[in-house]
Every structure is written in structure tokens, then in C-alpha cells.
Amino acid sequence: MRTRLLALTSAACGAALLGAAALPASASDPVSASGREADAGSDEVTAAELLAEVRACSRISKGKYRTDSGSAKATVPVCGMRDAVFWKADMDIDCDGRKTRLCNRKTDPYFLPETAFQSSRGEPLDSAALPHVVVPGPSRVWDYRKSGLTGGSVVAVVYRDRVRYGVIGDTGPTGIIGEASYAMAKALGIDPDPSTGGAESGVTYIAFKDSRISPIESRARAQSRGAALAREFVGRS
């Protein structure tokens, strides 16, 4: 759970840029750490198909969110559909949770050794290995729990022509939206450096209602469940 301010520049934070290290994969999870599993197979839902379904917004949040603490205006609503909610924002990098070579106080000045939701072993999630999304903490603006979402709910994230699946794994500030784990950014081809990386705009988050998987840390289950839900979402099932 983070209280991230504006992302620091490398000069301001003094954090060294990460090398082009390979993203670690769980030994018990057969999904490739490269995140390219969604590209395989002709039945995979494309970014264009998902984006076509979320062109219009029926706002369910009582207000809008800022994308960073220093943003002048709140511009991002949370939109509702029958089976999902979605928002279009930027992507800040969440490196909180399990301390690893890629996620620690040296690589991330805002690092916290915990996440709002825990693994099946009762441990913080590994943001460097698990693609997950951060949702704003419950507030008068929007309470994710009232939208059929919780830790482990499946999320499709779209960036340019890529679609990647993950889970809701952490909560953030109540007034800010647009954050995902190191592993999710890496899978989408976004610079995952927690100090200097991320995407300024163009990221669409689609969270499927009542879709919680267990264990929360299974990339394989998130991928298979996400792919099935996406096919239903675009009317292909």
C-alpha cells in the first residue's frame, strides 16, 4: 500500500537505473516470465477488440481521480459495465511487497515491504514477478469492493497493441489512479523502473467483476481466466 508522490527523476532520487535483467518467474508457474503468452493463439482477444468495448464511459465513481499527487486536475473517472469496470490512465510502477533484487529501497525510494493483499502463504506479493494492478483505496469517490472487486480479481491491461492479464494486488492513495506492478509493466513493454519508468498515458485497465482467482500469485490462472473473460467481454464466447 503506497502513498506515492510524483515519480522522482533519476537525478532527484539518486537511484541507479536497472539493467536489462530478465523478469523472474515462479518455478511452480508455467507461464513465461516474458509476458508474451497473450500473443500466442489465434483465439486470443486483441487490444483493438477490448478497446472497442470501452469507448464510452458510464461513470460509476462519484468524482474523478488524479494520475499523480501533483496533477493539477482530477481527470480520470471509473466507468462501469455489466461484467467489468474500467479506467484509462497512466501507469506508475508499484514495486512494493516482497524485497527482491529488482524491488527494494535502493531501486524504489517509496518501497514498502507489504501489499494490501497477500499470497496464499500469507506473505506480501512479489511485484517483480507477479503482474498486478493497484486500485485506489476505498473512499467516497469509489469503493472497489462495491463493484464486485477484491484482491485476486482478474484484470486485463491494454497498452498500445498489447493485452496482458493479472490481478488486483495492492491498494493505493484514495485520490490517485493508474498504477501496476513491475512485472505488469515489463510484460506490456513499459519501462518498469520504479523511479524513472512507467507510461504517461494510454493505459486501459479492465477489471472483471466477481472473478477472484486463488492462489492470487498464480500467473497461469490469471492468464487462463483473463483470456476466457476477455472472450466473453467482446462477445466471442
XYZ file of C-alpha atoms in Angstrom:
237
model
C 0.000 0.000 0.000
C 1.760 3.115 -1.139
C 1.444 6.839 -0.733
C 3.385 7.639 -3.884
C 4.160 11.246 -4.675
C 5.248 12.397 -8.109
C 7.688 9.966 -9.677
C 11.245 11.029 -8.973
C 13.749 11.672 -11.693
C 16.944 9.691 -11.561
C 18.841 12.792 -10.517
C 16.444 13.615 -7.722
C 16.267 10.176 -6.217
C 19.813 9.042 -6.869
C 18.592 5.559 -7.719
C 20.602 3.697 -10.309
C 18.836 2.630 -13.458
C 18.037 -1.046 -13.545
C 19.848 -3.171 -16.070
C 18.035 -5.179 -18.678
C 17.570 -8.025 -16.267
C 15.173 -10.807 -17.108
C 11.949 -10.797 -15.138
C 11.941 -13.626 -12.614
C 9.337 -16.356 -12.967
C 7.903 -18.614 -10.353
C 9.321 -22.085 -10.606
C 5.879 -23.531 -9.966
C 4.134 -21.375 -12.554
C 4.483 -22.451 -16.195
C 3.616 -19.051 -17.666
C 6.591 -17.432 -19.372
C 8.175 -14.567 -17.477
C 8.382 -12.573 -20.709
C 4.641 -11.965 -20.589
C 4.247 -12.884 -24.273
C 1.810 -15.692 -23.608
C -1.103 -13.491 -24.710
C 0.343 -13.228 -28.201
C 0.041 -16.935 -28.890
C -3.015 -18.480 -30.498
C -5.493 -17.082 -32.978
C -8.324 -17.092 -30.428
C -6.661 -14.500 -28.207
C -8.605 -11.270 -27.826
C -6.762 -8.314 -29.315
C -6.174 -4.879 -27.865
C -8.388 -3.383 -30.561
C -11.287 -5.657 -29.636
C -11.090 -4.746 -25.953
C -10.717 -1.033 -26.622
C -13.766 -1.094 -28.875
C -15.834 -2.268 -25.914
C -14.708 0.570 -23.628
C -15.082 3.551 -25.946
C -17.998 5.016 -23.983
C -17.892 5.624 -20.236
C -20.836 5.180 -17.917
C -19.272 6.709 -14.837
C -19.737 4.895 -11.537
C -17.267 6.908 -9.477
C -18.741 9.942 -7.740
C -15.834 12.022 -8.899
C -12.612 11.680 -10.844
C -9.063 10.720 -9.933
C -5.729 12.378 -10.433
C -2.979 10.333 -12.045
C -0.264 11.741 -9.745
C -0.234 13.610 -6.460
C 0.950 16.764 -8.201
C -1.604 16.685 -11.007
C -3.445 19.967 -11.328
C -6.820 18.352 -12.030
C -8.634 15.102 -11.447
C -9.421 13.786 -14.923
C -9.930 10.018 -14.701
C -13.363 8.514 -13.985
C -14.060 4.891 -13.164
C -16.558 3.523 -15.665
C -18.991 0.669 -15.173
C -20.336 -2.107 -17.357
C -22.369 -5.191 -16.577
C -19.405 -7.503 -16.093
C -16.483 -5.147 -15.564
C -15.269 -1.717 -14.573
C -12.556 0.192 -16.396
C -10.432 3.306 -16.323
C -7.966 4.917 -18.694
C -4.911 6.464 -17.126
C -1.148 6.443 -16.924
C 0.981 3.759 -15.314
C 3.159 4.361 -12.290
C 5.287 1.433 -11.156
C 4.448 -0.418 -7.936
C 7.466 -2.260 -6.537
C 6.044 -2.816 -3.050
C 5.875 -6.174 -1.355
C 8.480 -8.872 -1.260
C 12.017 -7.482 -1.243
C 13.953 -8.657 -4.295
C 16.924 -7.608 -6.364
C 14.583 -5.549 -8.548
C 12.293 -4.164 -5.861
C 13.893 -2.745 -2.729
C 14.674 0.562 -1.036
C 17.643 1.176 -3.302
C 15.712 0.769 -6.549
C 12.492 2.382 -5.285
C 12.615 5.317 -2.838
C 8.950 4.694 -1.973
C 9.380 0.956 -1.414
C 7.144 -0.631 1.210
C 7.708 -4.264 2.286
C 3.996 -5.081 2.156
C 0.989 -5.200 -0.145
C -2.685 -4.826 0.675
C -3.296 -8.432 -0.378
C -1.101 -11.382 0.474
C -0.065 -14.606 -1.173
C -1.526 -17.982 -0.260
C 1.408 -18.336 2.158
C 0.441 -15.148 3.964
C 3.352 -13.200 2.509
C 3.495 -9.882 0.635
C 3.158 -10.234 -3.118
C 6.239 -10.197 -5.337
C 5.770 -7.162 -7.576
C 8.795 -8.110 -9.650
C 7.294 -11.470 -10.587
C 3.505 -11.062 -10.383
C 1.621 -8.870 -12.878
C -0.870 -6.987 -10.778
C -2.772 -3.713 -10.651
C -3.164 -1.178 -7.847
C -6.641 0.213 -7.149
C -7.377 3.352 -5.122
C -8.237 2.738 -1.500
C -11.967 2.873 -0.733
C -13.340 6.397 -0.479
C -16.415 8.490 -1.214
C -15.228 8.737 -4.801
C -15.301 4.982 -5.386
C -15.110 1.794 -3.355
C -13.783 -1.070 -5.476
C -15.375 -3.597 -3.105
C -18.849 -2.375 -4.074
C -18.049 -3.125 -7.716
C -17.507 -6.842 -7.147
C -13.723 -6.497 -6.920
C -11.192 -7.674 -4.371
C -7.644 -8.888 -4.115
C -7.147 -11.550 -6.773
C -9.817 -10.186 -9.112
C -8.686 -10.612 -12.705
C -7.680 -7.561 -14.711
C -6.878 -7.058 -18.390
C -4.442 -4.221 -19.073
C -4.117 -2.786 -22.566
C -1.211 -0.691 -23.800
C -0.794 0.046 -27.487
C -1.284 -3.323 -29.218
C -0.597 -5.475 -26.162
C -3.017 -7.152 -23.760
C -1.772 -8.664 -20.531
C -3.698 -10.284 -17.698
C -3.079 -10.025 -13.991
C -4.888 -9.497 -10.710
C -5.699 -6.729 -8.292
C -2.795 -6.989 -5.883
C -2.496 -3.753 -3.945
C -4.290 -0.557 -2.979
C -3.001 2.994 -3.213
C -3.934 6.554 -2.274
C -7.650 7.306 -2.288
C -7.346 10.148 -4.776
C -4.943 8.680 -7.348
C -5.363 6.020 -10.029
C -3.079 4.415 -12.613
C -0.505 2.073 -11.127
C 0.644 -1.502 -11.723
C 3.448 -3.799 -10.687
C 6.952 -4.018 -12.090
C 6.004 -7.347 -13.674
C 2.899 -5.946 -15.374
C 4.825 -3.032 -16.835
C 7.557 -5.367 -18.063
C 5.029 -7.646 -19.741
C 3.469 -4.681 -21.553
C 6.785 -3.377 -22.822
C 6.696 -0.387 -20.460
C 9.874 0.641 -18.662
C 9.421 -0.998 -15.230
C 11.992 1.080 -13.344
C 10.096 2.246 -10.220
C 11.943 5.577 -10.163
C 12.077 6.594 -13.805
C 9.786 4.201 -15.678
C 6.081 3.933 -16.331
C 3.827 5.365 -19.020
C 2.470 8.907 -19.021
C -0.837 7.928 -20.647
C -2.559 5.436 -22.912
C -3.094 2.568 -20.467
C -6.535 0.964 -20.143
C -7.383 -1.147 -17.106
C -10.371 -3.521 -17.301
C -11.236 -5.255 -14.024
C -13.685 -8.137 -14.244
C -16.339 -8.387 -11.556
C -16.585 -11.481 -9.349
C -13.504 -13.027 -10.954
C -11.211 -13.704 -7.989
C -8.653 -16.440 -8.562
C -6.802 -18.495 -5.995
C -3.991 -18.576 -5.281
C -3.593 -14.897 -6.026
C 0.034 -15.383 -7.059
C -0.686 -17.805 -9.916
C 0.193 -16.120 -13.200
C -1.098 -19.150 -15.094
C -4.566 -18.911 -13.561
C -4.749 -15.172 -14.126
C -3.810 -15.685 -17.761
C -6.271 -18.503 -18.457
C -9.127 -16.889 -16.541
C -8.397 -13.487 -18.049
C -8.332 -14.835 -21.592
C -11.694 -16.556 -21.051
C -13.269 -13.459 -19.503
C -11.947 -11.282 -22.306
C -13.547 -13.529 -24.908
C -16.864 -13.217 -23.091
C -16.385 -9.455 -22.764
C -16.058 -8.961 -26.524
C -18.821 -11.433 -27.332
C -16.663 -14.249 -28.630
C -17.855 -16.987 -26.284
